[in-house]
Coordinates of N, CA and C in Angstrom, one line a residue:
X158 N 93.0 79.4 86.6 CA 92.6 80.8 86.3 C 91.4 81.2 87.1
X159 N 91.5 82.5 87.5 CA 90.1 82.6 88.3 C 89.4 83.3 87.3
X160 N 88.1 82.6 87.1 CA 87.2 83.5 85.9 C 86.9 84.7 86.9
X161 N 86.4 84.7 87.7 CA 85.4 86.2 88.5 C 86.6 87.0 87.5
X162 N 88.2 87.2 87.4 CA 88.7 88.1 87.0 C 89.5 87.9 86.2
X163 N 89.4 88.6 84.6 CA 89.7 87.7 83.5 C 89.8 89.2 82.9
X164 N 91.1 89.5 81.7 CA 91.3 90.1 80.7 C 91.5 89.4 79.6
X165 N 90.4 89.9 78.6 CA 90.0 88.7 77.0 C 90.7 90.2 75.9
X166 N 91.4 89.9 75.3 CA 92.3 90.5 73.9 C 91.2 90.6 72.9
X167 N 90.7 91.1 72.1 CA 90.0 90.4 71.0 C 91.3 91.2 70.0
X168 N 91.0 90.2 68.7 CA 91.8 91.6 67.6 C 90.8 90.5 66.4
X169 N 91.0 91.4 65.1 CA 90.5 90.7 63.9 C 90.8 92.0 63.1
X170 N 90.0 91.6 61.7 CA 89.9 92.7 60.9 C 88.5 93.1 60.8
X171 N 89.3 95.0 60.1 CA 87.4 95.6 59.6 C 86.5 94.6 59.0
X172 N 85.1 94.8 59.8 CA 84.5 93.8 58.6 C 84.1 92.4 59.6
X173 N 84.5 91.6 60.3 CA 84.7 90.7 61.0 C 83.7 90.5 61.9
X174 N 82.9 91.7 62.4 CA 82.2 91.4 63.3 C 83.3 91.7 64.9
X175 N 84.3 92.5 65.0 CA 85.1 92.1 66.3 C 84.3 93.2 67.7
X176 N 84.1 94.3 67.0 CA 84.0 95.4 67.8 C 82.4 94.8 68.2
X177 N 81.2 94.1 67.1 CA 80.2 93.4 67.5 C 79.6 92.4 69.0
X178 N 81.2 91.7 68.2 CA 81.9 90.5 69.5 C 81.7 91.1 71.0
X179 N 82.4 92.0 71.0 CA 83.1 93.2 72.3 C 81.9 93.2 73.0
X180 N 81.4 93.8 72.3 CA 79.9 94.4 72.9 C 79.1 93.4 73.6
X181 N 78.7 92.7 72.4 CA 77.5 91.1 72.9 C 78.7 90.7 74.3
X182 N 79.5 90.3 74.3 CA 80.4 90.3 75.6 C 80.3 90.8 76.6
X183 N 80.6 91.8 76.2 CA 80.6 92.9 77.4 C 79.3 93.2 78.3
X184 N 78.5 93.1 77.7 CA 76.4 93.2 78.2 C 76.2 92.1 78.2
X185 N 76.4 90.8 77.8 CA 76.3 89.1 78.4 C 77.1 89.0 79.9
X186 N 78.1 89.5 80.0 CA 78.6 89.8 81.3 C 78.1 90.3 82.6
X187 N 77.6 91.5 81.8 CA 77.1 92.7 82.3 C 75.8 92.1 83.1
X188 N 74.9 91.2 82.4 CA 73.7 90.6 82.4 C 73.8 89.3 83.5
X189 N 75.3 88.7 84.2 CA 75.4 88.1 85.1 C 75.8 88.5 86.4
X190 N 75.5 90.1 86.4 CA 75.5 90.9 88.0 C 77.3 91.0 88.1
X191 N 78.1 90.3 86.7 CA 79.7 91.0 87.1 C 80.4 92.4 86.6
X192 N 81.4 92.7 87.1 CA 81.7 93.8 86.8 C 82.6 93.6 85.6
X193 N 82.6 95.0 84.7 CA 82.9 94.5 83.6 C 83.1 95.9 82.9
X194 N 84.7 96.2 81.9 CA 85.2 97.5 81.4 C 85.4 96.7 80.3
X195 N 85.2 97.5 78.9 CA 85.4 97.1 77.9 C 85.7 98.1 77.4
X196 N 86.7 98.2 76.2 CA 86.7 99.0 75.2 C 88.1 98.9 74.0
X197 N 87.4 99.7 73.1 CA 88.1 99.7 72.0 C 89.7 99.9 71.9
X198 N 90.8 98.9 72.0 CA 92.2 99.3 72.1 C 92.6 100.6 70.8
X199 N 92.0 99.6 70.3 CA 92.9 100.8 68.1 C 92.6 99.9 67.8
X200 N 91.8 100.9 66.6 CA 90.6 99.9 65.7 C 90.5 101.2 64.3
X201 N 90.5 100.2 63.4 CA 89.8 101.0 62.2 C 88.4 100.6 61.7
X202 N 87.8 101.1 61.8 CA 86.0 101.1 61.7 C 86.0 100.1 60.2
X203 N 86.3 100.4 59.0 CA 86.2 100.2 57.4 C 86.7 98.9 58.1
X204 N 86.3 98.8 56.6 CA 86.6 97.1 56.2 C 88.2 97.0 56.0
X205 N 88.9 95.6 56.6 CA 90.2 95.5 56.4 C 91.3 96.4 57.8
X206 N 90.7 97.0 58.3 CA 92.0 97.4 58.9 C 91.7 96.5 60.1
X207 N 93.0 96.4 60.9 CA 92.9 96.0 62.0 C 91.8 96.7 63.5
X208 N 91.5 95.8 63.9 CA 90.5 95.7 64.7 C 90.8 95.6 66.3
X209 N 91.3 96.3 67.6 CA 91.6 95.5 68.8 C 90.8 96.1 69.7
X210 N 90.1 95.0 70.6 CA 89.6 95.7 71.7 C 89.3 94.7 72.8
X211 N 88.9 94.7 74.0 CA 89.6 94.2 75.6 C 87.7 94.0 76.0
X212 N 87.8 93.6 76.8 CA 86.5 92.9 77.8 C 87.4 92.2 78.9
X213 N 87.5 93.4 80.2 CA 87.8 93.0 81.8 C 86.9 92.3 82.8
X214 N 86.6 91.9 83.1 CA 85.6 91.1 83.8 C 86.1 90.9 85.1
X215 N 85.3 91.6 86.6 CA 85.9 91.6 87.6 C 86.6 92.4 88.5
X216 N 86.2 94.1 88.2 CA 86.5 95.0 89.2 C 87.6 95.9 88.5
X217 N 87.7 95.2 87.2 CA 89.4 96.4 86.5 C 88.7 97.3 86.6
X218 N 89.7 98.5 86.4 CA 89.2 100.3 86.2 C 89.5 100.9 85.1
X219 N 90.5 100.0 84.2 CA 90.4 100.6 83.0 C 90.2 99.4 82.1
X220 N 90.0 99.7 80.7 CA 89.8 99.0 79.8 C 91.2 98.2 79.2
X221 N 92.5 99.1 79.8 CA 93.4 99.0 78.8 C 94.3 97.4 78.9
X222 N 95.2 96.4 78.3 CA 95.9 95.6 78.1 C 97.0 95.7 78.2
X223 N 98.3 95.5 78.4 CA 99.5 95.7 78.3 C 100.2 94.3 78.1
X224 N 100.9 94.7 77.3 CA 101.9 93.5 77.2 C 101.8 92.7 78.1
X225 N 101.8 91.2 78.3 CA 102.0 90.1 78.8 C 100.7 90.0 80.1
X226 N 99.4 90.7 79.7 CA 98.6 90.8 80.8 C 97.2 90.2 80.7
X227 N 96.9 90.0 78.8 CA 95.9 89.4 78.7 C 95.5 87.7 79.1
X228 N 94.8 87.2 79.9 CA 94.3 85.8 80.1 C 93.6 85.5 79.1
X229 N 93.1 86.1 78.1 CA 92.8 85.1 76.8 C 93.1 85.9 75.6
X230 N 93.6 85.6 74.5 CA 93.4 86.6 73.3 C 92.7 85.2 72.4
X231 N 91.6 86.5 72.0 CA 90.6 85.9 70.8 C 90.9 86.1 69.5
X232 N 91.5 85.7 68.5 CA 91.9 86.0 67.2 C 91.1 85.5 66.2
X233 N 90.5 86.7 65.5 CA 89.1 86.4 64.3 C 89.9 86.4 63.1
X234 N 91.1 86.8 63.6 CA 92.1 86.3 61.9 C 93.7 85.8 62.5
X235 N 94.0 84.8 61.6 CA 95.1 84.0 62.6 C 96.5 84.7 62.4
X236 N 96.8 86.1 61.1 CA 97.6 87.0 61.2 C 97.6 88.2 62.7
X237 N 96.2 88.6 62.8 CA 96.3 89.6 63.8 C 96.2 88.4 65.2
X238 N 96.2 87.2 65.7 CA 96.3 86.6 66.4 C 97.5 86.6 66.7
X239 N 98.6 86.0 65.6 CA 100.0 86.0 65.6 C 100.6 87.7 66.6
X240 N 100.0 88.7 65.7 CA 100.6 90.1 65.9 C 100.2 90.3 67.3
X241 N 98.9 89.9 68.0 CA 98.6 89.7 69.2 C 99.4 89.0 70.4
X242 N 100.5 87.7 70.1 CA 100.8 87.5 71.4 C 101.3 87.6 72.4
X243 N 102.2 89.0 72.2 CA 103.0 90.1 73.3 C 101.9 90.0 73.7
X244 N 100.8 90.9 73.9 CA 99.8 90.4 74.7 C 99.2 89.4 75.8
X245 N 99.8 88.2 75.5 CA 98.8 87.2 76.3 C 100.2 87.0 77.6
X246 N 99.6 87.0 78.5 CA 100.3 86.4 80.0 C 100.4 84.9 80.3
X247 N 101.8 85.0 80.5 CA 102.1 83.6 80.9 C 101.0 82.6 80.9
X248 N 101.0 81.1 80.2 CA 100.3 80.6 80.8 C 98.7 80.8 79.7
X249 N 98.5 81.2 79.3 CA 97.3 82.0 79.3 C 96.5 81.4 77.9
X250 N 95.6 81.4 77.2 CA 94.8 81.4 76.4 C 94.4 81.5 75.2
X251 N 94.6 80.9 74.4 CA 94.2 80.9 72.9 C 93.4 80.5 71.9
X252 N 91.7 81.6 71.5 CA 91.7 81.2 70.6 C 91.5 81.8 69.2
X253 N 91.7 80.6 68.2 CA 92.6 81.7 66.9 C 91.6 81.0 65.7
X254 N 91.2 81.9 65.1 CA 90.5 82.0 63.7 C 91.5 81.2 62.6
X255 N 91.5 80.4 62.0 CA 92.4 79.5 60.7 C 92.2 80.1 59.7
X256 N 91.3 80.9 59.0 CA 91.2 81.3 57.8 C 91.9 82.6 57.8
X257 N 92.4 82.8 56.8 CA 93.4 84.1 56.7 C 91.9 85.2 55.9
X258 N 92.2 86.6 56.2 CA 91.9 87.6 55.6 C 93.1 88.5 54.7
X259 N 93.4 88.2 53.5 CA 94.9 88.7 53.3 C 95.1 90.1 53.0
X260 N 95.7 90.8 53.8 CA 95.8 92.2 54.0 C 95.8 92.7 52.4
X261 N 96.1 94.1 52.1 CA 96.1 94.3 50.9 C 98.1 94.2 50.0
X262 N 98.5 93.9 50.9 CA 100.4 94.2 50.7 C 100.0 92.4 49.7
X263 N 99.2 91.6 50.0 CA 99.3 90.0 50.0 C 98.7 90.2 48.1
X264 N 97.1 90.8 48.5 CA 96.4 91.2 47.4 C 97.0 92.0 46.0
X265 N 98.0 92.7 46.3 CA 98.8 93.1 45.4 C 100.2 92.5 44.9
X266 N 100.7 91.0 45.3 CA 101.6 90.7 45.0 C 102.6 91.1 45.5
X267 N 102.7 91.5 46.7 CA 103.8 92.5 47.3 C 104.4 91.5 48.4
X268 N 103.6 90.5 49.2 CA 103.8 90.1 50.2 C 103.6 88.9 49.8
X269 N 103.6 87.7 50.7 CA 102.8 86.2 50.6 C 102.5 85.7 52.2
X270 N 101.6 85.2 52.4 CA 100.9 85.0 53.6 C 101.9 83.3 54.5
X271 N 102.1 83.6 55.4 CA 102.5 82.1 55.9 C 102.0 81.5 56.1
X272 N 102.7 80.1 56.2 CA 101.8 78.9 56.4 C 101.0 78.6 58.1
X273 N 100.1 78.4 57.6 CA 99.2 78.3 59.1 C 99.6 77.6 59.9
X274 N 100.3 76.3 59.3 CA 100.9 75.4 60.7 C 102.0 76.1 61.5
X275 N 102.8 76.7 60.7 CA 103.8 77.7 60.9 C 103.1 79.0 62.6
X276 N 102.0 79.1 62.1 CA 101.0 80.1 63.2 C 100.6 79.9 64.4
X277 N 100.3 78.5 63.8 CA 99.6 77.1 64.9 C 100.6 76.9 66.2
X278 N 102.1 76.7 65.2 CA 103.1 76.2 66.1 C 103.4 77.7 67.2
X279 N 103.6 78.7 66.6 CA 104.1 79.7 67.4 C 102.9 79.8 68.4
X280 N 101.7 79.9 67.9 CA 100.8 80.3 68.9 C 100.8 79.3 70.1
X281 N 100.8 77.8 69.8 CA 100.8 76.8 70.8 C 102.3 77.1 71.7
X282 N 103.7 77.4 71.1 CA 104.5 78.0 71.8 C 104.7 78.9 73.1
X283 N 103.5 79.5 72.8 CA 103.5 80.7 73.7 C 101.9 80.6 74.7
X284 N 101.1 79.9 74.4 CA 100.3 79.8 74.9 C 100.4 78.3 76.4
X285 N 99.1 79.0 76.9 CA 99.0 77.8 78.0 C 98.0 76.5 77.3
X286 N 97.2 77.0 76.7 CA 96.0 76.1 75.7 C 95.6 77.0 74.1
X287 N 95.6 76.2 73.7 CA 95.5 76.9 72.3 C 94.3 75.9 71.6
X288 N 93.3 76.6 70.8 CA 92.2 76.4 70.3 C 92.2 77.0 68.7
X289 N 92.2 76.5 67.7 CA 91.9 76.5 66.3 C 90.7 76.2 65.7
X290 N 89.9 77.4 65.2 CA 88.8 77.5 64.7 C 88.1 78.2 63.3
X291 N 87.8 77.7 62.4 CA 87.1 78.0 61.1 C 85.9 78.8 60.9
X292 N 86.5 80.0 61.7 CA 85.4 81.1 62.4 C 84.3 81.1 60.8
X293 N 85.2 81.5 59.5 CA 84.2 81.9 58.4 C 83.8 81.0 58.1
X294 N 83.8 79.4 57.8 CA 83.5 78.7 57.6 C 82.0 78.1 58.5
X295 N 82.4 78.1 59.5 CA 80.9 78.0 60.4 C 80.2 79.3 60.0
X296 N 80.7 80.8 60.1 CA 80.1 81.5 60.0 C 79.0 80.9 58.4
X297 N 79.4 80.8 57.6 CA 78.5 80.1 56.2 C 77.8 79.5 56.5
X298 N 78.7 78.5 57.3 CA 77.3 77.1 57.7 C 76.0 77.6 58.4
X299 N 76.6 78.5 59.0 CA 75.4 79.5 60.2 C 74.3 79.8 59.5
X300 N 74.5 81.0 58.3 CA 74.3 81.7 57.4 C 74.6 83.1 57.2
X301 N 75.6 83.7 57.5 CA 76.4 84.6 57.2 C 77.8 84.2 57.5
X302 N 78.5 85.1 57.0 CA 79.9 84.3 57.5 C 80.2 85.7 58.1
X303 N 79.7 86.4 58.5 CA 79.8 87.9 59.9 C 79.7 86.9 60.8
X304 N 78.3 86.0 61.3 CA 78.2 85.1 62.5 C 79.3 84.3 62.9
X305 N 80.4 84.5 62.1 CA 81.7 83.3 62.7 C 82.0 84.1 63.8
X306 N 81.3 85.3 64.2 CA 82.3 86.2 65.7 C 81.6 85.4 66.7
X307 N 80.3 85.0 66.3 CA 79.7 84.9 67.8 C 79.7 83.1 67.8
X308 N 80.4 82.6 66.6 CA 80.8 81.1 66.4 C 82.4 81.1 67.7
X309 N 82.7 82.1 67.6 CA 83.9 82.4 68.4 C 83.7 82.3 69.8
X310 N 82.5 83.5 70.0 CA 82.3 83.3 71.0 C 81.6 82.1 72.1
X311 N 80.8 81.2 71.1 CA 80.3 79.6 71.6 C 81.7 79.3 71.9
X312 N 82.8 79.1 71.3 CA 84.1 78.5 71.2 C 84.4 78.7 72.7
X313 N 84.8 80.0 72.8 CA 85.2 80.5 74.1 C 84.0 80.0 75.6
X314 N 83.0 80.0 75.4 CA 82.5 79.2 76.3 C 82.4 78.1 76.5
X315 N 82.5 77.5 75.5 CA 82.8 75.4 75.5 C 84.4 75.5 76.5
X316 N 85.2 76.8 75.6 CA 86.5 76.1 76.3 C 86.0 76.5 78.2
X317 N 85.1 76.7 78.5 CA 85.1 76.9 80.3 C 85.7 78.3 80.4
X318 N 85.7 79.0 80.1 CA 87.0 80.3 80.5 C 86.1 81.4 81.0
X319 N 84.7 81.5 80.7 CA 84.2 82.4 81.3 C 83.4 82.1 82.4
X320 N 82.7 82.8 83.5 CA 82.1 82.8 84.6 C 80.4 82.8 84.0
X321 N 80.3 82.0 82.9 CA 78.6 82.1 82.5 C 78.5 80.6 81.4
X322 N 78.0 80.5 80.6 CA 77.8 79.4 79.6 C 77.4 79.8 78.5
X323 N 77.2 78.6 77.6 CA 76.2 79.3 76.3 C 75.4 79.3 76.3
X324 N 74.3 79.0 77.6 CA 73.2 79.5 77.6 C 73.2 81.0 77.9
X325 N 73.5 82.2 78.6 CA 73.6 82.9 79.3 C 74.3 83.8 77.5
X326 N 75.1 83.2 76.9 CA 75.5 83.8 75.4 C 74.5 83.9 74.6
X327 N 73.8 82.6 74.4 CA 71.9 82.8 73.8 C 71.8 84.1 74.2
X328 N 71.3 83.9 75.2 CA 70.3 84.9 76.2 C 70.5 86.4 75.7
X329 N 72.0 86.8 75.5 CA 72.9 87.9 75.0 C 72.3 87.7 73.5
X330 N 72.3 87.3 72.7 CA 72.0 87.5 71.7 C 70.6 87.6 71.0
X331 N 69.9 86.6 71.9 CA 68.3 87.1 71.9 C 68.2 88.7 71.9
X332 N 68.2 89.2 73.2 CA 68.3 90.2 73.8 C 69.3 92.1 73.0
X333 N 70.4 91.5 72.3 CA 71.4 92.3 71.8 C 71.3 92.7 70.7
X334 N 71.4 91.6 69.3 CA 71.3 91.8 68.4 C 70.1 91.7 67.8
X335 N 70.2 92.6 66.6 CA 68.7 93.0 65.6 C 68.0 91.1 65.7
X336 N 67.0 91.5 65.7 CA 66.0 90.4 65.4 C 66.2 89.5 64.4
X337 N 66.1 90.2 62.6 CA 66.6 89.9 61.7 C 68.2 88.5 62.1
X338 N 69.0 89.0 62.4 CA 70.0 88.2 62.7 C 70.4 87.2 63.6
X339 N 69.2 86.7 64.9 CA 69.3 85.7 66.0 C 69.3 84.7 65.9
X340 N 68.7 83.9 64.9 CA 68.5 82.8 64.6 C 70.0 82.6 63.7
X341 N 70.5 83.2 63.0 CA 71.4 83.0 62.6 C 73.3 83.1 63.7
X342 N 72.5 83.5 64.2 CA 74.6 83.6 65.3 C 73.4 82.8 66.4
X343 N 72.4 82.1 66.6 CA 72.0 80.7 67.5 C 73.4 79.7 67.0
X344 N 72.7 79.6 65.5 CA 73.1 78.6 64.8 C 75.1 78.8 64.9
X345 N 75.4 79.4 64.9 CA 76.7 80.2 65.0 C 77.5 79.3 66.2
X346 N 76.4 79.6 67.5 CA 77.5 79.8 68.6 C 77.3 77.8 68.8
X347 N 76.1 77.4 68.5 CA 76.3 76.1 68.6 C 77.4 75.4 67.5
X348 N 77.4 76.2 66.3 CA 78.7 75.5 65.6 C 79.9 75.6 66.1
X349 N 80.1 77.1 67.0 CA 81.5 76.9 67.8 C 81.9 76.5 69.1
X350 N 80.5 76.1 69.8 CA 80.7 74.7 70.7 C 80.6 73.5 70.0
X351 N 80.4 73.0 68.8 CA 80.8 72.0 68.1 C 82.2 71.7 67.8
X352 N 82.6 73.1 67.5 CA 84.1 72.9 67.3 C 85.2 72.4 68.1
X353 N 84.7 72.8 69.1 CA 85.6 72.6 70.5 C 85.8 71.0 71.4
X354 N 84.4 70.2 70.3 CA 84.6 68.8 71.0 C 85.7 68.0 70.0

């Protein structure tokens, strides 16, 4: 894969921290002199709805994704990961959040959620590497469980896929986020380079 030029998927739900994610991404990028379009696919702002949005790295002119074109999809819930993989290109990248957020059809008794290994398997089906992670769970350990986005995003740096490190992700988050919250998505992004060994 050539990092200089890389299309990353993100999706999750309202609430998750994804559109967060996007951003600290997109200006940690931005902050290593590459070129770089980001933007919101369709997203609902509130809590609970679905969340999608793209970070190009590398000279693209639009923001947009198309079926079978993404080189990584980032999934901060392993339903909208699933609903995500028309998206990913041959070959290509996976990583996926294990804890379920259960939509409201699940919460009312209307629906029932599948089994994860069930998710695991399709996703490793279609992928070229596939990575499984306890985004909320670290997010706790952190001290929020919002910080599981930027637990994600350590993830995605340990796996090698971008053209920077987690140092250079620190640096973004020193720099990005409110004061109040750095020390906590530190702790974050080192638990999701922990994950990844």
């Amino acid at each position: 894969m050539n990092t200089k030029r890389l299309r990353i998927y993100l999706t999750g739900v309202g609430g998750q921290g994804t559109l967060t994610a996007t951003t600290l991404l997109a200006r940690t990028v931005l902050d290593q002199g590459l070129e770089v379009v980001s933007g919101e696919i369709h997203g609902m702002a509130q809590r609970g709805g679905v969340v999608e949005s793209s970070v190009l790295i590398g000279g693209w002119q639009s923001p947009s994704i198309y079926f079978g074109e993404a080189d990584v999809v980032l999934g901060f819930e392993p339903l909208e990961t699933l609903r995500a993989l028309p998206y990913l290109a041959p070959g290509g990248i996976v990583l996926s959040a294990t804890e379920f957020i259960p939509p409201p059809s699940v919460n009312m008794g209307q629906a029932s959620l599948p089994d994860i290994e069930e998710i695991k398997q399709q996703i490793c089906a279609a992928a070229g590497r596939a990575w499984f992670i306890p985004i909320a769970t670290l997010g706790r350990q952190a001290g929020a469980i919002q910080s599981g986005n930027t637990a994600m995003l350590g993830a995605l740096c340990a796996a090698g896929v971008l053209p920077f490190g987690v140092d250079a992700l620190k640096d973004g988050i020193r720099k990005y986020l409110p004061p109040k919250v750095v020390d906590t998505n530190l702790r974050a992004v080192d638990l999701g380079v922990e994950a990844m060994k």
